[in-house]
PDB file of C-alpha atoms in Angstrom:
ATOM      1  CA  MET R  31       0.575   0.158   0.203  1.00 44.00           C
ATOM      2  CA  THR R  32       1.865   3.263  -1.300  1.00 46.00           C
ATOM      3  CA  GLY R  33       1.323   6.359   1.165  1.00 44.00           C
ATOM      4  CA  LEU R  34      -1.499   7.850  -1.137  1.00 43.00           C
ATOM      5  CA  ASP R  35      -3.534   4.762  -0.371  1.00 48.00           C
ATOM      6  CA  CYS R  36      -3.546   5.118   3.490  1.00 46.00           C
ATOM      7  CA  PRO R  37      -6.249   6.475   4.743  1.00 47.00           C
ATOM      8  CA  VAL R  38      -6.255   9.882   6.556  1.00 45.00           C
ATOM      9  CA  HIS R  39      -7.428  10.598  10.037  1.00 45.00           C
ATOM     10  CA  GLU R  40      -9.489  14.156   9.299  1.00 47.00           C
ATOM     11  CA  GLU R  41      -8.503  15.922  13.067  1.00 47.00           C
ATOM     12  CA  ARG R  42     -11.466  16.988  14.937  1.00 47.00           C
ATOM     13  CA  PRO R  43     -11.263  21.001  14.794  1.00 49.00           C
ATOM     14  CA  VAL R  44     -10.350  22.281  18.427  1.00 45.00           C
ATOM     15  CA  HIS R  45     -12.792  25.408  19.330  1.00 48.00           C
ATOM     16  CA  ARG R  46     -10.542  27.962  21.205  1.00 46.00           C
ATOM     17  CA  GLY R  47     -13.888  28.385  23.062  1.00 45.00           C
ATOM     18  CA  GLU R  48     -14.201  24.707  24.506  1.00 47.00           C
ATOM     19  CA  PRO R  49     -11.816  23.893  27.020  1.00 48.00           C
ATOM     20  CA  VAL R  50     -12.154  27.281  28.505  1.00 45.00           C
ATOM     21  CA  ALA R  51     -15.880  26.494  28.860  1.00 47.00           C
ATOM     22  CA  ALA R  52     -14.937  23.565  30.182  1.00 46.00           C
ATOM     23  CA  GLU R  53     -13.063  24.766  32.852  1.00 44.00           C
ATOM     24  CA  ILE R  54     -15.451  27.193  33.791  1.00 45.00           C
ATOM     25  CA  ASP R  55     -17.984  24.038  34.221  1.00 48.00           C
ATOM     26  CA  ALA R  56     -15.390  22.370  36.270  1.00 45.00           C
ATOM     27  CA  GLY R  57     -15.028  24.830  38.749  1.00 47.00           C
ATOM     28  CA  ARG R  58     -18.679  25.519  38.669  1.00 47.00           C
ATOM     29  CA  VAL R  59     -19.668  21.982  39.728  1.00 45.00           C
ATOM     30  CA  GLY R  60     -16.484  22.477  42.581  1.00 47.00           C
ATOM     31  CA  GLU R  61     -17.866  25.231  43.980  1.00 49.00           C
ATOM     32  CA  ARG R  62     -21.723  23.325  44.724  1.00 64.00           C
ATOM     33  CA  PRO R  63     -20.759  21.921  47.487  1.00 66.00           C
ATOM     34  CA  ALA R  64     -18.355  24.754  48.553  1.00 70.00           C
ATOM     35  CA  ASP R  65     -21.340  27.754  48.538  1.00 73.00           C
ATOM     36  CA  ARG R  66     -23.788  25.132  50.243  1.00 78.00           C
ATOM     37  CA  ALA R  67     -21.414  24.502  52.724  1.00 80.00           C
ATOM     38  CA  VAL R  68     -21.667  28.748  53.154  1.00 80.00           C
ATOM     39  CA  TRP R  69     -25.458  28.990  52.793  1.00 81.00           C
ATOM     40  CA  PHE R  70     -25.559  26.200  55.962  1.00 81.00           C
ATOM     41  CA  LEU R  71     -22.362  28.531  58.247  1.00 83.00           C
ATOM     42  CA  VAL R  72     -24.544  31.662  57.052  1.00 83.00           C
ATOM     43  CA  LEU R  73     -28.214  30.445  57.580  1.00 84.00           C
ATOM     44  CA  PRO R  74     -27.738  30.506  61.717  1.00 84.00           C
ATOM     45  CA  ALA R  75     -27.474  33.565  61.581  1.00 84.00           C
ATOM     46  CA  LEU R  76     -29.630  34.872  58.780  1.00 86.00           C
ATOM     47  CA  ILE R  77     -32.732  33.363  60.173  1.00 88.00           C
ATOM     48  CA  PRO R  78     -32.789  35.626  63.623  1.00 86.00           C
ATOM     49  CA  ILE R  79     -32.408  38.677  61.658  1.00 85.00           C
ATOM     50  CA  LEU R  80     -35.319  37.546  58.810  1.00 86.00           C
ATOM     51  CA  VAL R  81     -37.703  36.789  61.965  1.00 87.00           C
ATOM     52  CA  LEU R  82     -36.894  39.506  64.495  1.00 87.00           C
ATOM     53  CA  SER R  83     -36.044  42.397  61.977  1.00 85.00           C
ATOM     54  CA  VAL R  84     -36.896  42.260  58.653  1.00 87.00           C
ATOM     55  CA  GLY R  85     -40.422  40.552  59.348  1.00 89.00           C
ATOM     56  CA  PRO R  86     -41.878  43.240  62.427  1.00 87.00           C
ATOM     57  CA  LEU R  87     -40.747  45.707  60.283  1.00 87.00           C
ATOM     58  CA  LEU R  88     -42.265  44.406  57.072  1.00 91.00           C
ATOM     59  CA  TYR R  89     -45.268  43.619  59.444  1.00 91.00           C
ATOM     60  CA  GLY R  90     -44.928  47.362  59.994  1.00 90.00           C
ATOM     61  CA  VAL R  91     -44.687  48.966  57.140  1.00 92.00           C
ATOM     62  CA  LEU R  92     -48.189  46.539  56.479  1.00 93.00           C
ATOM     63  CA  LEU R  93     -50.033  47.924  59.751  1.00 92.00           C
ATOM     64  CA  ALA R  94     -48.948  51.891  58.366  1.00 93.00           C
ATOM     65  CA  PHE R  95     -51.914  51.498  56.063  1.00 95.00           C
ATOM     66  CA  THR R  96     -54.464  49.724  58.273  1.00 93.00           C
ATOM     67  CA  ASP R  97     -56.600  51.332  60.840  1.00 90.00           C
ATOM     68  CA  SER R  98     -55.330  48.703  63.360  1.00 90.00           C
ATOM     69  CA  GLN R  99     -56.610  50.100  66.977  1.00 89.00           C
ATOM     70  CA  SER R 100     -56.457  48.024  70.257  1.00 86.00           C
ATOM     71  CA  GLY R 101     -59.634  46.698  71.869  1.00 79.00           C
ATOM     72  CA  ARG R 102     -61.639  46.570  68.654  1.00 78.00           C
ATOM     73  CA  THR R 103     -63.316  43.882  68.103  1.00 75.00           C
ATOM     74  CA  GLU R 104     -63.796  43.880  64.387  1.00 81.00           C
ATOM     75  CA  PRO R 105     -60.694  42.998  61.970  1.00 84.00           C
ATOM     76  CA  SER R 106     -58.526  45.935  60.510  1.00 86.00           C
ATOM     77  CA  ARG R 107     -59.364  47.836  57.025  1.00 90.00           C
ATOM     78  CA  TRP R 108     -57.025  48.395  54.689  1.00 92.00           C
ATOM     79  CA  ILE R 109     -57.514  52.652  54.483  1.00 92.00           C
ATOM     80  CA  GLY R 110     -54.214  53.154  51.978  1.00 90.00           C
ATOM     81  CA  GLY R 111     -52.099  56.104  53.053  1.00 91.00           C
ATOM     82  CA  LEU R 112     -54.530  58.180  54.964  1.00 93.00           C
ATOM     83  CA  ASN R 113     -52.016  57.374  58.388  1.00 93.00           C
ATOM     84  CA  PHE R 114     -49.399  58.968  55.659  1.00 93.00           C
ATOM     85  CA  GLN R 115     -52.230  62.450  54.710  1.00 93.00           C
ATOM     86  CA  ASP R 116     -52.682  62.469  59.314  1.00 92.00           C
ATOM     87  CA  LEU R 117     -49.050  62.706  59.361  1.00 92.00           C
ATOM     88  CA  LEU R 118     -48.288  65.264  57.387  1.00 91.00           C
ATOM     89  CA  HIS R 119     -50.772  67.600  59.107  1.00 92.00           C
ATOM     90  CA  ASP R 120     -49.463  66.157  62.588  1.00 92.00           C
ATOM     91  CA  THR R 121     -47.451  69.678  64.076  1.00 93.00           C
ATOM     92  CA  LEU R 122     -46.979  67.379  67.539  1.00 92.00           C
ATOM     93  CA  PHE R 123     -45.028  64.497  65.042  1.00 92.00           C
ATOM     94  CA  TRP R 124     -42.892  66.872  63.420  1.00 92.00           C
ATOM     95  CA  GLU R 125     -42.295  68.773  66.563  1.00 94.00           C
ATOM     96  CA  SER R 126     -41.160  65.994  68.185  1.00 93.00           C
ATOM     97  CA  PHE R 127     -39.277  65.194  64.654  1.00 90.00           C
ATOM     98  CA  ARG R 128     -37.396  68.798  64.925  1.00 93.00           C
ATOM     99  CA  ILE R 129     -36.710  68.172  68.856  1.00 94.00           C
ATOM    100  CA  GLY R 130     -35.158  64.380  67.885  1.00 92.00           C
ATOM    101  CA  LEU R 131     -32.730  65.995  65.053  1.00 91.00           C
ATOM    102  CA  VAL R 132     -31.537  68.556  67.043  1.00 94.00           C
ATOM    103  CA  TRP R 133     -30.939  65.506  70.236  1.00 94.00           C
ATOM    104  CA  ALA R 134     -29.168  63.417  67.986  1.00 92.00           C
ATOM    105  CA  VAL R 135     -26.416  66.710  66.388  1.00 92.00           C
ATOM    106  CA  ALA R 136     -25.924  68.061  69.404  1.00 95.00           C
ATOM    107  CA  VAL R 137     -25.505  64.225  70.818  1.00 95.00           C
ATOM    108  CA  THR R 138     -23.141  62.783  68.479  1.00 93.00           C
ATOM    109  CA  VAL R 139     -20.663  66.051  67.921  1.00 94.00           C
ATOM    110  CA  PRO R 140     -19.876  66.555  71.642  1.00 95.00           C
ATOM    111  CA  GLN R 141     -19.586  62.846  72.240  1.00 94.00           C
ATOM    112  CA  PHE R 142     -17.410  62.381  69.130  1.00 95.00           C
ATOM    113  CA  LEU R 143     -14.905  65.759  70.071  1.00 94.00           C
ATOM    114  CA  LEU R 144     -14.436  64.485  73.807  1.00 94.00           C
ATOM    115  CA  ALA R 145     -14.079  60.600  72.625  1.00 93.00           C
ATOM    116  CA  LEU R 146     -11.566  61.939  70.721  1.00 93.00           C
ATOM    117  CA  GLY R 147      -9.779  63.456  72.882  1.00 91.00           C
ATOM    118  CA  LEU R 148     -10.007  60.963  75.251  1.00 91.00           C
ATOM    119  CA  ALA R 149      -8.882  58.442  72.359  1.00 91.00           C
ATOM    120  CA  LEU R 150      -5.477  60.344  71.974  1.00 89.00           C
ATOM    121  CA  LEU R 151      -4.869  60.528  75.220  1.00 89.00           C
ATOM    122  CA  LEU R 152      -5.092  56.763  75.960  1.00 88.00           C
ATOM    123  CA  ASN R 153      -3.056  56.063  73.185  1.00 85.00           C
ATOM    124  CA  GLU R 154      -0.124  58.052  74.513  1.00 82.00           C
ATOM    125  CA  ASP R 155       1.669  55.833  76.825  1.00 79.00           C
ATOM    126  CA  LEU R 156       1.126  56.518  80.318  1.00 77.00           C
ATOM    127  CA  ARG R 157       1.159  55.263  83.355  1.00 81.00           C
ATOM    128  CA  LEU R 158      -1.671  52.384  84.554  1.00 80.00           C
ATOM    129  CA  ARG R 159      -3.208  53.340  81.338  1.00 79.00           C
ATOM    130  CA  TRP R 160      -5.147  49.974  81.797  1.00 81.00           C
ATOM    131  CA  LEU R 161      -6.980  50.960  84.969  1.00 84.00           C
ATOM    132  CA  ALA R 162      -7.567  54.196  82.154  1.00 83.00           C
ATOM    133  CA  ARG R 163      -8.976  53.101  79.700  1.00 83.00           C
ATOM    134  CA  ALA R 164     -10.813  50.095  81.764  1.00 83.00           C
ATOM    135  CA  LEU R 165     -12.960  53.412  83.121  1.00 83.00           C
ATOM    136  CA  ALA R 166     -13.697  54.357  80.251  1.00 83.00           C
ATOM    137  CA  ILE R 167     -16.018  52.231  79.136  1.00 84.00           C
ATOM    138  CA  VAL R 168     -18.296  51.612  82.236  1.00 85.00           C
ATOM    139  CA  PRO R 169     -21.107  53.723  80.979  1.00 84.00           C
ATOM    140  CA  TRP R 170     -20.591  52.076  78.178  1.00 83.00           C
ATOM    141  CA  ALA R 171     -21.145  48.534  80.545  1.00 85.00           C
ATOM    142  CA  MET R 172     -24.388  49.949  81.884  1.00 89.00           C
ATOM    143  CA  PRO R 173     -27.817  49.537  80.469  1.00 90.00           C
ATOM    144  CA  GLU R 174     -29.761  52.323  79.763  1.00 91.00           C
ATOM    145  CA  VAL R 175     -32.092  52.468  82.411  1.00 92.00           C
ATOM    146  CA  VAL R 176     -29.275  52.256  85.161  1.00 93.00           C
ATOM    147  CA  VAL R 177     -28.191  55.225  84.213  1.00 93.00           C
ATOM    148  CA  GLY R 178     -31.417  56.724  83.704  1.00 93.00           C
ATOM    149  CA  ILE R 179     -31.571  56.270  87.354  1.00 94.00           C
ATOM    150  CA  MET R 180     -28.716  57.733  88.461  1.00 94.00           C
ATOM    151  CA  TRP R 181     -28.941  60.739  86.773  1.00 94.00           C
ATOM    152  CA  ARG R 182     -32.069  61.468  88.025  1.00 94.00           C
ATOM    153  CA  LEU R 183     -30.890  60.847  90.790  1.00 93.00           C
ATOM    154  CA  VAL R 184     -27.605  63.308  90.437  1.00 93.00           C
ATOM    155  CA  TYR R 185     -30.447  65.773  89.187  1.00 94.00           C
ATOM    156  CA  ASN R 186     -32.156  65.729  91.396  1.00 91.00           C
ATOM    157  CA  PRO R 187     -33.618  69.023  92.717  1.00 88.00           C
ATOM    158  CA  ASP R 188     -33.320  68.714  96.718  1.00 86.00           C
ATOM    159  CA  ALA R 189     -30.585  65.972  96.984  1.00 84.00           C
ATOM    160  CA  GLY R 190     -28.981  65.832  93.996  1.00 88.00           C
ATOM    161  CA  VAL R 191     -25.344  66.198  93.511  1.00 91.00           C
ATOM    162  CA  LEU R 192     -25.068  68.745  90.989  1.00 91.00           C
ATOM    163  CA  ASN R 193     -27.727  71.262  93.489  1.00 89.00           C
ATOM    164  CA  GLU R 194     -25.638  70.174  96.140  1.00 90.00           C
ATOM    165  CA  THR R 195     -22.449  70.637  94.623  1.00 90.00           C
ATOM    166  CA  LEU R 196     -23.938  74.279  93.495  1.00 88.00           C
ATOM    167  CA  ARG R 197     -25.149  75.331  97.000  1.00 87.00           C
ATOM    168  CA  HIS R 198     -21.651  74.408  98.787  1.00 87.00           C
ATOM    169  CA  LEU R 199     -20.036  76.781  95.683  1.00 87.00           C
ATOM    170  CA  GLY R 200     -21.992  79.972  96.455  1.00 84.00           C
ATOM    171  CA  LEU R 201     -23.149  79.443  93.064  1.00 82.00           C
ATOM    172  CA  GLY R 202     -27.353  79.078  94.321  1.00 78.00           C
ATOM    173  CA  GLU R 203     -29.925  77.343  95.557  1.00 78.00           C
ATOM    174  CA  GLY R 204     -30.304  74.642  92.664  1.00 78.00           C
ATOM    175  CA  HIS R 205     -32.633  74.031  89.645  1.00 85.00           C
ATOM    176  CA  ASP R 206     -34.920  72.227  88.458  1.00 88.00           C
ATOM    177  CA  TRP R 207     -32.987  70.804  85.421  1.00 91.00           C
ATOM    178  CA  LEU R 208     -35.114  67.766  84.219  1.00 92.00           C
ATOM    179  CA  SER R 209     -38.270  69.457  84.888  1.00 90.00           C
ATOM    180  CA  GLY R 210     -37.393  72.997  83.809  1.00 88.00           C
ATOM    181  CA  LEU R 211     -38.417  74.208  80.552  1.00 88.00           C
ATOM    182  CA  ALA R 212     -35.114  75.966  78.996  1.00 89.00           C
ATOM    183  CA  THR R 213     -32.515  73.030  80.939  1.00 91.00           C
ATOM    184  CA  ALA R 214     -34.386  69.499  80.407  1.00 93.00           C
ATOM    185  CA  LEU R 215     -33.189  68.767  77.126  1.00 94.00           C
ATOM    186  CA  PRO R 216     -29.803  70.250  77.984  1.00 94.00           C
ATOM    187  CA  ALA R 217     -29.463  68.460  81.319  1.00 94.00           C
ATOM    188  CA  VAL R 218     -30.815  65.231  78.576  1.00 95.00           C
ATOM    189  CA  VAL R 219     -27.872  65.773  75.906  1.00 95.00           C
ATOM    190  CA  VAL R 220     -25.384  65.917  78.714  1.00 95.00           C
ATOM    191  CA  VAL R 221     -26.393  62.561  80.097  1.00 95.00           C
ATOM    192  CA  GLY R 222     -26.282  61.307  76.061  1.00 94.00           C
ATOM    193  CA  VAL R 223     -22.981  62.450  75.694  1.00 95.00           C
ATOM    194  CA  TRP R 224     -22.146  60.692  78.777  1.00 94.00           C
ATOM    195  CA  ALA R 225     -23.217  57.500  78.315  1.00 92.00           C
ATOM    196  CA  GLY R 226     -21.956  57.383  74.330  1.00 90.00           C
ATOM    197  CA  MET R 227     -18.794  58.452  74.710  1.00 92.00           C
ATOM    198  CA  PRO R 228     -17.137  54.904  75.222  1.00 91.00           C
ATOM    199  CA  GLN R 229     -17.306  53.107  72.005  1.00 90.00           C
ATOM    200  CA  THR R 230     -17.050  56.295  70.115  1.00 93.00           C
ATOM    201  CA  THR R 231     -13.545  56.325  72.336  1.00 92.00           C
ATOM    202  CA  VAL R 232     -13.184  51.937  71.173  1.00 91.00           C
ATOM    203  CA  ALA R 233     -13.343  52.541  68.148  1.00 91.00           C
ATOM    204  CA  LEU R 234     -11.379  55.944  67.375  1.00 92.00           C
ATOM    205  CA  LEU R 235      -8.799  54.439  69.536  1.00 91.00           C
ATOM    206  CA  ALA R 236      -8.373  51.054  68.008  1.00 89.00           C
ATOM    207  CA  GLY R 237      -7.880  53.738  64.476  1.00 88.00           C
ATOM    208  CA  LEU R 238      -5.738  55.433  65.930  1.00 88.00           C
ATOM    209  CA  GLN R 239      -3.698  52.067  67.142  1.00 85.00           C
ATOM    210  CA  ASN R 240      -3.661  50.674  63.623  1.00 82.00           C
ATOM    211  CA  THR R 241      -2.230  53.721  62.894  1.00 78.00           C
ATOM    212  CA  PRO R 242       2.066  52.636  61.958  1.00 77.00           C
ATOM    213  CA  ARG R 243       4.303  54.875  64.622  1.00 76.00           C
ATOM    214  CA  GLU R 244       6.960  54.778  62.216  1.00 76.00           C
ATOM    215  CA  LEU R 245       5.466  58.019  60.477  1.00 76.00           C
ATOM    216  CA  HIS R 246       4.791  59.829  63.367  1.00 70.00           C
ATOM    217  CA  GLU R 247       8.335  59.186  64.323  1.00 72.00           C
ATOM    218  CA  ALA R 248       9.800  60.034  60.700  1.00 79.00           C
ATOM    219  CA  ALA R 249       7.141  63.026  60.407  1.00 76.00           C
ATOM    220  CA  ALA R 250       8.784  64.733  63.797  1.00 74.00           C
ATOM    221  CA  VAL R 251      11.982  64.131  62.521  1.00 74.00           C
ATOM    222  CA  ASP R 252      11.319  66.543  59.634  1.00 73.00           C
ATOM    223  CA  GLY R 253      10.636  69.194  62.323  1.00 75.00           C
ATOM    224  CA  ALA R 254       6.673  68.492  62.613  1.00 74.00           C
ATOM    225  CA  GLY R 255       4.315  69.532  65.501  1.00 77.00           C
ATOM    226  CA  ALA R 256       2.103  68.062  67.501  1.00 78.00           C
ATOM    227  CA  TRP R 257      -1.002  69.680  65.291  1.00 84.00           C
ATOM    228  CA  ARG R 258       1.004  69.031  62.493  1.00 83.00           C
ATOM    229  CA  ARG R 259       0.755  65.498  62.461  1.00 82.00           C
ATOM    230  CA  PHE R 260      -2.301  64.558  63.680  1.00 83.00           C
ATOM    231  CA  ARG R 261      -3.446  66.465  60.205  1.00 83.00           C
ATOM    232  CA  THR R 262      -1.213  65.068  58.597  1.00 83.00           C
ATOM    233  CA  VAL R 263      -1.018  61.312  60.047  1.00 82.00           C
ATOM    234  CA  THR R 264      -3.465  60.543  61.843  1.00 84.00           C
ATOM    235  CA  TRP R 265      -6.143  62.509  61.312  1.00 87.00           C
ATOM    236  CA  PRO R 266      -6.191  60.922  57.077  1.00 86.00           C
ATOM    237  CA  ALA R 267      -5.599  56.920  59.058  1.00 84.00           C
ATOM    238  CA  LEU R 268      -8.600  57.541  61.319  1.00 88.00           C
ATOM    239  CA  ARG R 269     -11.004  59.001  58.572  1.00 88.00           C
ATOM    240  CA  PRO R 270     -12.387  55.698  57.308  1.00 86.00           C
ATOM    241  CA  VAL R 271     -13.404  55.487  61.590  1.00 89.00           C
ATOM    242  CA  ALA R 272     -14.588  58.544  61.837  1.00 90.00           C
ATOM    243  CA  LEU R 273     -16.667  58.756  59.582  1.00 87.00           C
ATOM    244  CA  ALA R 274     -18.748  55.465  60.402  1.00 86.00           C
ATOM    245  CA  ILE R 275     -18.990  55.305  63.695  1.00 90.00           C
ATOM    246  CA  THR R 276     -20.203  59.162  63.673  1.00 89.00           C
ATOM    247  CA  ALA R 277     -22.516  57.658  60.905  1.00 86.00           C
ATOM    248  CA  LEU R 278     -23.766  55.027  63.441  1.00 87.00           C
ATOM    249  CA  ASN R 279     -23.320  57.321  65.961  1.00 91.00           C
ATOM    250  CA  LEU R 280     -26.845  59.368  64.511  1.00 89.00           C
ATOM    251  CA  ILE R 281     -28.648  56.425  63.946  1.00 88.00           C
ATOM    252  CA  TRP R 282     -28.452  55.327  67.378  1.00 89.00           C
ATOM    253  CA  ASN R 283     -29.060  58.644  69.096  1.00 91.00           C
ATOM    254  CA  PHE R 284     -31.921  59.680  66.694  1.00 90.00           C
ATOM    255  CA  ASN R 285     -33.658  55.822  67.441  1.00 88.00           C
ATOM    256  CA  SER R 286     -32.697  56.437  72.012  1.00 89.00           C
ATOM    257  CA  PHE R 287     -35.413  55.818  74.132  1.00 91.00           C
ATOM    258  CA  ALA R 288     -35.356  54.716  77.195  1.00 91.00           C
ATOM    259  CA  LEU R 289     -32.700  57.100  78.175  1.00 93.00           C
ATOM    260  CA  VAL R 290     -34.865  60.081  77.673  1.00 94.00           C
ATOM    261  CA  TYR R 291     -37.836  57.563  78.792  1.00 94.00           C
ATOM    262  CA  VAL R 292     -36.759  56.926  82.163  1.00 94.00           C
ATOM    263  CA  LEU R 293     -35.138  60.404  82.809  1.00 94.00           C
ATOM    264  CA  THR R 294     -38.096  62.952  81.616  1.00 93.00           C
ATOM    265  CA  ASN R 295     -40.700  60.390  79.615  1.00 92.00           C
ATOM    266  CA  GLY R 296     -40.877  63.611  77.153  1.00 90.00           C
ATOM    267  CA  GLY R 297     -41.210  66.315  79.166  1.00 87.00           C
ATOM    268  CA  PRO R 298     -41.820  68.757  80.211  1.00 90.00           C
ATOM    269  CA  GLY R 299     -44.858  70.029  77.772  1.00 87.00           C
ATOM    270  CA  GLY R 300     -43.082  67.907  75.415  1.00 89.00           C
ATOM    271  CA  ARG R 301     -39.870  69.190  75.310  1.00 90.00           C
ATOM    272  CA  THR R 302     -37.802  66.089  75.233  1.00 93.00           C
ATOM    273  CA  ARG R 303     -40.566  63.519  73.231  1.00 93.00           C
ATOM    274  CA  LEU R 304     -38.071  62.355  70.980  1.00 93.00           C
ATOM    275  CA  PRO R 305     -40.124  60.544  67.695  1.00 92.00           C
ATOM    276  CA  MET R 306     -39.569  57.180  69.211  1.00 92.00           C
ATOM    277  CA  LEU R 307     -41.320  58.227  72.677  1.00 93.00           C
ATOM    278  CA  PHE R 308     -43.595  59.847  70.263  1.00 93.00           C
ATOM    279  CA  ALA R 309     -44.551  56.228  68.861  1.00 92.00           C
ATOM    280  CA  TYR R 310     -44.789  54.289  71.905  1.00 93.00           C
ATOM    281  CA  GLU R 311     -47.571  56.947  73.172  1.00 92.00           C
ATOM    282  CA  GLU R 312     -49.627  56.715  70.085  1.00 92.00           C
ATOM    283  CA  ALA R 313     -49.384  52.676  69.958  1.00 91.00           C
ATOM    284  CA  PHE R 314     -48.951  52.155  73.643  1.00 90.00           C
ATOM    285  CA  ARG R 315     -51.059  54.682  75.326  1.00 90.00           C
ATOM    286  CA  TYR R 316     -53.727  55.590  73.290  1.00 90.00           C
ATOM    287  CA  GLY R 317     -53.539  52.839  71.362  1.00 91.00           C
ATOM    288  CA  GLN R 318     -53.234  53.782  67.921  1.00 92.00           C
ATOM    289  CA  PHE R 319     -51.499  51.360  66.085  1.00 93.00           C
ATOM    290  CA  GLY R 320     -51.434  52.120  62.892  1.00 93.00           C
ATOM    291  CA  TYR R 321     -50.765  56.158  63.119  1.00 94.00           C
ATOM    292  CA  ALA R 322     -47.717  54.384  65.563  1.00 94.00           C
ATOM    293  CA  ALA R 323     -46.784  52.011  62.441  1.00 94.00           C
ATOM    294  CA  ALA R 324     -46.843  54.655  60.247  1.00 94.00           C
ATOM    295  CA  MET R 325     -44.761  56.975  61.972  1.00 94.00           C
ATOM    296  CA  GLY R 326     -41.914  54.294  62.203  1.00 92.00           C
ATOM    297  CA  CYS R 327     -42.007  54.288  58.500  1.00 93.00           C
ATOM    298  CA  VAL R 328     -40.916  57.788  57.999  1.00 91.00           C
ATOM    299  CA  MET R 329     -38.409  57.319  60.707  1.00 89.00           C
ATOM    300  CA  VAL R 330     -37.376  55.035  58.735  1.00 88.00           C
ATOM    301  CA  ALA R 331     -37.358  56.520  55.653  1.00 89.00           C
ATOM    302  CA  VAL R 332     -35.299  59.083  57.314  1.00 84.00           C
ATOM    303  CA  ILE R 333     -32.667  56.821  58.552  1.00 83.00           C
ATOM    304  CA  SER R 334     -32.321  55.160  55.217  1.00 85.00           C
ATOM    305  CA  VAL R 335     -31.860  59.202  53.733  1.00 85.00           C
ATOM    306  CA  LEU R 336     -29.145  59.350  55.560  1.00 75.00           C
ATOM    307  CA  LEU R 337     -27.083  55.980  55.551  1.00 76.00           C
ATOM    308  CA  ALA R 338     -27.535  56.656  51.720  1.00 82.00           C
ATOM    309  CA  LEU R 339     -25.610  59.840  51.798  1.00 79.00           C
ATOM    310  CA  PHE R 340     -23.482  57.994  54.461  1.00 72.00           C
ATOM    311  CA  LEU R 341     -22.192  55.446  51.657  1.00 71.00           C
ATOM    312  CA  ALA R 342     -22.733  57.528  48.307  1.00 78.00           C
ATOM    313  CA  GLY R 343     -19.803  60.021  50.076  1.00 70.00           C
ATOM    314  CA  ARG R 344     -17.727  56.983  51.063  1.00 66.00           C
ATOM    315  CA  LEU R 345     -18.197  55.439  47.628  1.00 64.00           C
ATOM    316  CA  LYS R 346     -17.436  59.711  45.787  1.00 68.00           C
ATOM    317  CA  GLY R 347     -14.578  59.741  47.828  1.00 58.00           C
ATOM    318  CA  GLY R 348     -13.087  55.661  46.652  1.00 52.00           C
ATOM    319  CA  GLY R 349     -14.718  54.444  50.332  1.00 48.00           C
ATOM    320  CA  ASP R 350     -10.989  55.886  51.840  1.00 47.00           C
ATOM    321  CA  ALA R 351     -12.401  58.897  52.710  1.00 44.00           C
TER     322      ALA R 351
END
């Protein structure tokens, strides 16, 4: 048989995309058990969030569109956006909303400034620094109800520590701090700053400890003073932590309830009635569950807007600002 008579074996053309596709399919098949394992590990944490957070939130949104009230024997009716229309004309709610914004800003700003100073101090190599750090987080370890009761005793008009100190210093006979129209909100703000400062201090202190000391030493060698080192070395490294904790503090302070409830119960004359207190009274004092749920939806919307603005600022700054 000559070479010309040899059968020609046609080779199957190789398509360039086939090996890649085969590898991708193999990768997908290999990832499926891992994906199932990840979901298996995440579910124990995800189920409580869905049941205790997402579920009640969705139920509250649904309740806001009904006329649900306490003590009714007949089922609730769907009334559409009537609760929100009434809420637009409720001057008492919007006044509490204004007080809530004032409260949130008035607590968050001093909280951050004082916590920053305390974190800078605790970051230095001081004697008994461990004791100072332990004492700094004591207010954070106390329940808000206990903090409220303790500060009610401090502000007591007859035998409170504050008034007794003012009398001994000859600065007057003292005041009824929590019942005065002009002093109630500032007095509560002081308590809010004191109670919330430790968590901000811990977050900022963690950010300071992640800043390399070599940068400070190099800046000091170059002749930079304390303020210049803070502005050019410390603050750029601390900025992401500062933005995150400030955003969280604004949300937490706007949603405050227990501390103000124990201190003033929203008085005097509604001067410390935060939105959460107002919604609580509508729901559990007057039994207007649907109307209170509408207030809750408005507050969730405001918090969502604050979070969106925060995230937009982070994305605009490349995530590092």
